[in-house]
Coordinates of C-alpha atoms and ligand atoms in Angstrom, one line a residue:
X376 CA 60.0 -9.1 22.8
X377 CA 57.5 -10.8 24.1
X378 CA 57.4 -8.9 26.7
X379 CA 58.1 -5.2 25.5
X380 CA 55.2 -6.5 22.6
X381 CA 52.8 -7.6 25.7
X382 CA 53.3 -4.2 27.5
X383 CA 52.7 -2.3 24.1
X384 CA 49.2 -4.2 23.3
X385 CA 48.9 -3.6 27.0
X386 CA 49.4 0.3 26.6
X387 CA 46.9 0.2 23.7
X388 CA 44.6 -0.8 25.8
X389 CA 44.7 1.2 27.9
X390 CA 45.2 4.7 25.4
X391 CA 41.1 2.8 24.0
X392 CA 40.4 3.4 27.5
X393 CA 41.1 6.1 27.5
X394 CA 38.9 8.0 24.5
X395 CA 36.3 6.6 27.1
X396 CA 37.1 9.3 29.7
X397 CA 35.4 12.3 30.4
X398 CA 36.4 15.6 29.8
X399 CA 37.1 17.8 32.4
X400 CA 34.2 20.9 33.1
X401 CA 36.3 22.1 36.6
X402 CA 38.7 24.9 34.5
X403 CA 41.3 24.7 36.9
X404 CA 43.3 22.1 34.7
X405 CA 41.9 23.6 31.1
X406 CA 44.9 25.9 31.7
X407 CA 47.4 23.6 31.8
X408 CA 46.3 21.0 29.5
X409 CA 45.9 23.7 27.0
X410 CA 50.1 24.1 27.7
X411 CA 50.8 20.6 27.8
X412 CA 48.5 19.8 23.9
X413 CA 50.6 23.1 22.0
X414 CA 52.3 20.9 21.5
X415 CA 49.6 18.1 19.4
X416 CA 50.0 20.0 16.4
X417 CA 54.2 19.5 16.7
X418 CA 54.1 16.1 17.8
X419 CA 51.9 15.1 15.7
X420 CA 54.2 15.0 12.6
X421 CA 57.0 12.9 13.8
X422 CA 55.1 10.0 12.8
X423 CA 53.8 11.1 9.7
X424 CA 57.6 11.2 7.8
X425 CA 59.2 8.0 10.1
X426 CA 55.8 6.1 8.6
X427 CA 56.8 8.0 4.9
X428 CA 60.4 6.9 5.1
X429 CA 59.6 3.2 6.5
X430 CA 56.8 3.5 3.3
X431 CA 60.1 4.8 1.7
X432 CA 62.2 2.0 2.5
X433 CA 60.0 -1.1 1.7
X434 CA 60.3 0.5 -1.8
X435 CA 63.3 0.4 -1.8
X436 CA 63.4 -2.9 -0.8
X437 CA 61.0 -4.3 -4.1
X438 CA 63.3 -2.1 -6.4
X439 CA 67.0 -3.9 -4.5
X440 CA 65.4 -7.1 -3.2
X441 CA 68.9 -8.4 -3.0
X442 CA 69.4 -5.6 -0.2
X443 CA 68.3 -5.9 3.3
X444 CA 65.9 -4.2 5.0
X445 CA 64.1 -5.8 7.6
X446 CA 65.8 -4.0 10.2
X447 CA 65.6 -0.5 8.4
X448 CA 61.9 -1.8 8.5
X449 CA 61.7 -2.7 11.7
X450 CA 63.6 0.7 13.1
X451 CA 61.1 3.2 11.1
X452 CA 58.1 0.8 12.0
X453 CA 58.9 1.1 15.9
X454 CA 59.8 4.6 15.7
X455 CA 56.9 5.9 13.7
X456 CA 54.6 4.5 16.8
X457 CA 57.1 5.7 19.8
X458 CA 56.2 8.8 18.7
X459 CA 52.4 8.3 17.6
X460 CA 52.0 6.9 20.9
X461 CA 53.4 10.8 21.7
X462 CA 51.5 12.6 18.9
X463 CA 48.4 10.8 20.5
X464 CA 49.2 11.5 24.4
X465 CA 49.1 15.4 23.6
X466 CA 45.6 15.0 21.6
X467 CA 44.4 13.3 24.3
X468 CA 45.2 15.6 27.0
X469 CA 44.5 18.8 24.3
X470 CA 40.5 16.9 24.0
X471 CA 40.1 16.4 27.8
X472 CA 40.7 19.9 28.4
X473 CA 37.3 19.8 26.9
X474 CA 37.9 22.6 24.6
X475 CA 36.8 20.7 21.8
X476 CA 33.4 19.4 19.9
X477 CA 32.7 16.2 19.4
X478 CA 34.4 16.4 16.5
X479 CA 37.1 15.7 18.0
X480 CA 36.2 11.4 18.9
X481 CA 36.6 10.7 15.1
X482 CA 40.0 12.1 15.1
X483 CA 41.3 10.2 17.9
X484 CA 39.6 6.4 17.5
X485 CA 41.2 6.8 14.2
X486 CA 44.8 7.6 15.3
X487 CA 44.2 4.7 17.7
X488 CA 43.8 3.0 15.4
X489 CA 46.5 3.5 13.1
X490 CA 48.8 3.2 16.7
X491 CA 47.0 -0.6 16.5
X492 CA 47.7 -1.1 12.7
X493 CA 51.2 -0.2 13.6
X494 CA 51.7 -2.3 16.4
X495 CA 50.2 -5.2 13.3
X496 CA 52.7 -4.4 11.2
X497 CA 55.3 -5.5 13.6
X498 CA 54.1 -7.9 15.0
X499 CA 53.9 -9.3 11.1
X500 CA 57.5 -8.3 10.1
X501 CA 58.5 -9.9 13.2
X502 CA 56.9 -13.1 12.2
X503 CA 58.1 -12.5 8.3
X504 CA 55.2 -13.1 5.9
X505 CA 56.3 -12.1 2.5
X506 CA 57.4 -8.6 1.1
X507 CA 54.4 -8.0 -1.1
X508 CA 52.2 -8.9 1.5
X509 CA 54.6 -6.3 3.7
X510 CA 53.4 -3.5 0.8
X511 CA 49.7 -4.1 1.4
X512 CA 49.9 -4.5 5.4
X513 CA 51.6 -0.4 4.5
X514 CA 49.0 0.5 2.4
X515 CA 46.8 -0.4 4.9
X516 CA 48.5 1.1 8.2
X517 CA 49.1 4.5 5.7
X518 CA 45.0 4.7 4.2
X519 CA 44.2 4.9 8.0
X520 CA 47.5 8.2 9.0
X521 CA 46.0 9.6 6.1
X522 CA 42.7 9.4 7.3
X523 CA 43.1 10.5 11.0
X524 CA 45.6 12.8 9.6
X525 CA 42.4 14.3 6.9
X526 CA 40.1 14.2 9.7
X527 CA 42.8 16.0 12.7
X528 CA 43.4 18.9 9.7
X529 CA 39.7 19.6 9.7
X530 CA 39.5 20.5 12.7
X531 CA 42.5 22.8 12.9
X532 CA 42.0 24.3 9.0
X533 CA 39.1 23.6 8.5
X534 CA 37.6 20.4 5.5
X535 CA 39.4 22.1 1.8
X536 CA 37.4 19.0 0.6
X537 CA 35.4 22.1 1.2
X538 CA 37.8 24.3 -0.4
X539 CA 37.6 22.5 -3.9
X540 CA 36.6 25.2 -6.5
X541 CA 33.7 22.8 -8.0
X542 CA 32.0 22.6 -4.0
X543 CA 32.8 26.8 -3.8
X544 CA 30.6 27.8 -6.3
X545 CA 28.0 25.3 -5.5
X546 CA 27.6 27.1 -1.9
X547 CA 27.9 30.3 -4.2
X548 CA 24.7 29.0 -6.4
X549 CA 22.6 28.2 -4.1
X550 CA 20.0 30.2 -2.5
X551 CA 20.0 32.1 0.8
X552 CA 16.6 31.7 2.6
X553 CA 15.8 35.3 3.2
X554 CA 17.9 37.4 1.3
X555 CA 14.7 38.9 -0.8
X556 CA 13.5 40.9 1.0
X557 CA 11.7 44.4 -0.1
X558 CA 14.3 47.2 1.4
X559 CA 12.5 49.5 4.6
X560 CA 10.9 45.9 5.5
X561 CA 12.8 43.6 8.5
X562 CA 12.6 40.2 8.5
X563 CA 15.4 39.7 10.4
X564 CA 15.0 38.0 14.3
X565 CA 16.6 39.9 17.4
X566 CA 19.6 37.8 17.5
X567 CA 20.6 37.9 13.3
X568 CA 20.3 41.8 13.6
X569 CA 21.8 42.4 16.4
X570 CA 22.6 39.9 18.7
X571 CA 24.3 37.9 16.5
X572 CA 27.3 41.0 15.9
X573 CA 27.8 41.4 19.4
X574 CA 29.6 38.3 19.6
X575 CA 30.6 38.3 16.4
X576 CA 33.2 40.9 17.5
X577 CA 33.3 39.0 21.5
X578 CA 32.7 34.7 21.3
X579 CA 33.1 34.0 18.1
X580 CA 36.8 33.8 18.1
X581 CA 37.1 30.5 20.3
X582 CA 33.4 29.5 20.6
X583 CA 32.6 29.0 17.1
X584 CA 32.3 25.6 14.2
X585 CA 35.3 24.0 14.8
X586 CA 37.2 26.0 17.4
X587 CA 34.1 25.9 20.3
X588 CA 35.8 25.9 23.7
X589 CA 34.0 24.3 25.9
X590 CA 31.6 23.2 23.0
X591 CA 30.2 26.0 23.1
X592 CA 28.9 26.9 20.3
X593 CA 27.2 31.2 20.3
X594 CA 26.4 31.1 16.4
X595 CA 22.6 30.4 16.8
X596 CA 20.1 30.7 19.4
X597 CA 20.2 27.6 19.9
X598 CA 23.5 26.4 20.4
X599 CA 23.3 28.6 22.9
X600 CA 20.7 27.7 24.8
X601 CA 21.7 24.0 24.3
X602 CA 25.2 25.7 25.5
X603 CA 28.4 23.7 25.9
X604 CA 30.5 21.6 28.7
X605 CA 28.7 22.5 31.3
X606 CA 25.3 22.9 29.5
X607 CA 23.1 25.5 28.7
X608 CA 24.9 29.3 28.9
X609 CA 21.9 30.8 28.6
X610 CA 18.0 30.3 30.8
X611 CA 15.4 32.3 29.2
X612 CA 14.5 34.6 31.1
X613 CA 16.5 34.0 33.9
X614 CA 19.5 36.7 32.1
X615 CA 21.2 37.2 35.8
X616 CA 20.9 32.9 36.0
X617 CA 22.6 32.5 33.2
X618 CA 26.6 31.3 32.7
X619 CA 27.4 33.7 29.4
X620 CA 26.3 37.0 31.2
X621 CA 27.8 35.1 34.8
X622 CA 31.5 34.6 32.5
X623 CA 30.9 38.5 31.2
X624 CA 30.2 39.7 35.2
X625 CA 33.3 38.5 36.8
X626 CA 36.3 40.7 37.8
X627 CA 39.0 41.2 33.9
X628 CA 41.6 40.0 36.1
X629 CA 39.5 36.8 36.6
X630 CA 40.3 33.2 34.5
X631 CA 36.9 33.0 34.0
X632 CA 36.0 36.2 32.4
X633 CA 35.0 36.7 29.1
X634 CA 35.6 36.9 26.9
X635 CA 39.3 35.7 27.8
X636 CA 41.3 38.2 25.4
X637 CA 39.9 41.5 24.7
X638 CA 38.1 43.5 23.0
X639 CA 35.8 43.5 26.5
X640 CA 31.8 43.3 26.7
X641 CA 30.8 46.8 27.2
X642 CA 28.3 47.7 30.0
X643 CA 25.6 48.8 27.1
X644 CA 26.3 45.6 25.3
X645 CA 25.9 43.7 28.4
X646 CA 22.5 45.6 29.1
X647 CA 21.4 44.6 25.8
X648 CA 22.5 40.9 26.1
X649 CA 19.9 41.2 29.5
X650 CA 17.4 42.4 27.2
X651 CA 17.7 39.2 25.2
X652 CA 18.1 36.5 27.5
X653 CA 15.3 38.0 29.6
X654 CA 12.7 39.0 26.6
X655 CA 14.1 38.9 23.3
X656 CA 14.7 34.6 22.4
X657 CA 12.7 34.9 19.0
X658 CA 11.5 37.5 18.6
X659 CA 12.0 40.0 15.5
X660 CA 14.0 42.9 15.3
X661 CA 11.1 45.5 15.6
X662 CA 10.2 44.5 19.0
X663 CA 13.6 45.7 20.3
X664 CA 12.7 48.8 22.8
X665 CA 14.5 51.8 21.7
X666 CA 17.6 52.5 23.3
X667 CA 19.3 49.5 22.4
X668 CA 18.3 50.7 18.9
X669 CA 21.9 51.4 18.5
X670 CA 23.2 47.7 17.9
X671 CA 20.4 46.5 15.6
X672 CA 23.0 46.2 12.2
X673 CA 21.7 48.6 8.9
X674 CA 21.0 44.9 6.4
X675 CA 23.1 44.8 4.3
X676 CA 22.0 43.6 0.2
Ligands
HEC848 C1 40.2 34.5 23.7 C2 39.2 33.1 23.3 C3 37.6 33.1 24.5 C4 36.6 34.0 23.5 C5 36.8 35.7 22.7 C6 34.9 33.7 24.6 N1 35.3 32.8 25.3 FE1 33.9 31.7 26.0 N2 35.6 30.2 26.7 C7 37.0 30.5 26.6 C8 37.3 28.6 26.7 C9 38.6 28.3 25.9 C10 36.5 27.8 27.6 C11 36.4 27.4 29.1 C12 37.7 27.1 29.0 C13 36.6 28.0 30.8 O1 35.7 27.3 30.7 O2 36.7 29.7 30.8 C14 35.3 29.4 27.5 C15 34.0 29.0 28.5 C16 33.3 30.0 28.7 C17 31.1 29.8 28.6 C18 32.0 28.3 30.0 C19 31.2 26.9 28.7 C20 30.9 25.4 29.9 O3 30.0 25.1 29.4 O4 31.3 24.6 30.2 C21 30.6 30.7 28.4 C22 29.4 31.0 29.0 C23 31.8 31.8 27.5 N3 33.0 30.9 27.1 C24 31.0 32.3 26.5 C25 31.2 33.5 26.3 C26 31.0 34.9 25.6 C27 29.7 35.2 26.2 C28 32.3 34.9 25.0 C29 31.7 36.3 24.2 C30 31.9 37.4 25.6 C31 33.0 34.3 24.7 N4 33.0 32.6 25.9 C32 34.6 34.7 24.7 C33 37.5 30.6 25.4 C34 37.0 32.2 24.5

């Protein structure tokens, strides 16, 4: 038993250290990592379910003190721990694929604390303290699990707290800057009026907010300049040296070609994006050369 406990502790330390690894930036392993990571959303449900069952056992123990629940409690805890390890490993693989933004870090740390709390729970259970203390401890473990799970949910589904009725109402009531313009006067930036719509069609599926693949968000000029795991996606004035254009120009069958899936960028759009990087950064929409005027999206409202 003691050896097993020490082995578990070692495993926790190793996993904790692994969270400090830097995600891959080369493209070779990314596909494999993403493949293994596909199992994460499935695996995370095991520790959730098993821990819920363990808490239920504890609750039954409170109701019927005559029952011997310790072996069941221990079984549930051990099962939660190992399934948690499995979920953690697949999650770690997703993190290492480098296709998620920083929001994954807190989720990963919280998941690790959950594993640690399960370890402590099992340890205290073996020491044999009173049921009441176990109850409080179980509450703490559940709290950590709930928090880690919530952060995970935010990554996959967005923050449900933001969709609470009063939050939605507040967002609607917050006036959006610059929408109150005379119709004939278009003061939008080149990016907003013409570049963004192209990116929205072709790139944002995988490069926005919570799905910032390779850590690259493409919703603003500054985010694109900042770039992802391999650094700046565009270099002002140097379109041909900009990773964004280089990726677009790769042969379609190249695994690094962007976008990864259709619809692809048309030659006209490519020419316009090249102009934008070379000359159009920070410019206003009326400075777009007339041959690209068709990319200007009509103003709404
Ligand atoms: C279907 C998903 C998907 C779409 C759509 C997509 N990308 Fe990507 N992109 C990825 C993934 C996954 C990676 C990370 C793997 C890689 O580097 O190939 C990536 C990486 C990149 C990188 C490298 C970032 C870095 O720092 O390593 C650039 C640049 C890029 N994409 C640009 C684009 C552009 C421009 C578009 C639209 C024209 C686009 N992507 C559309 C999935 C996508």
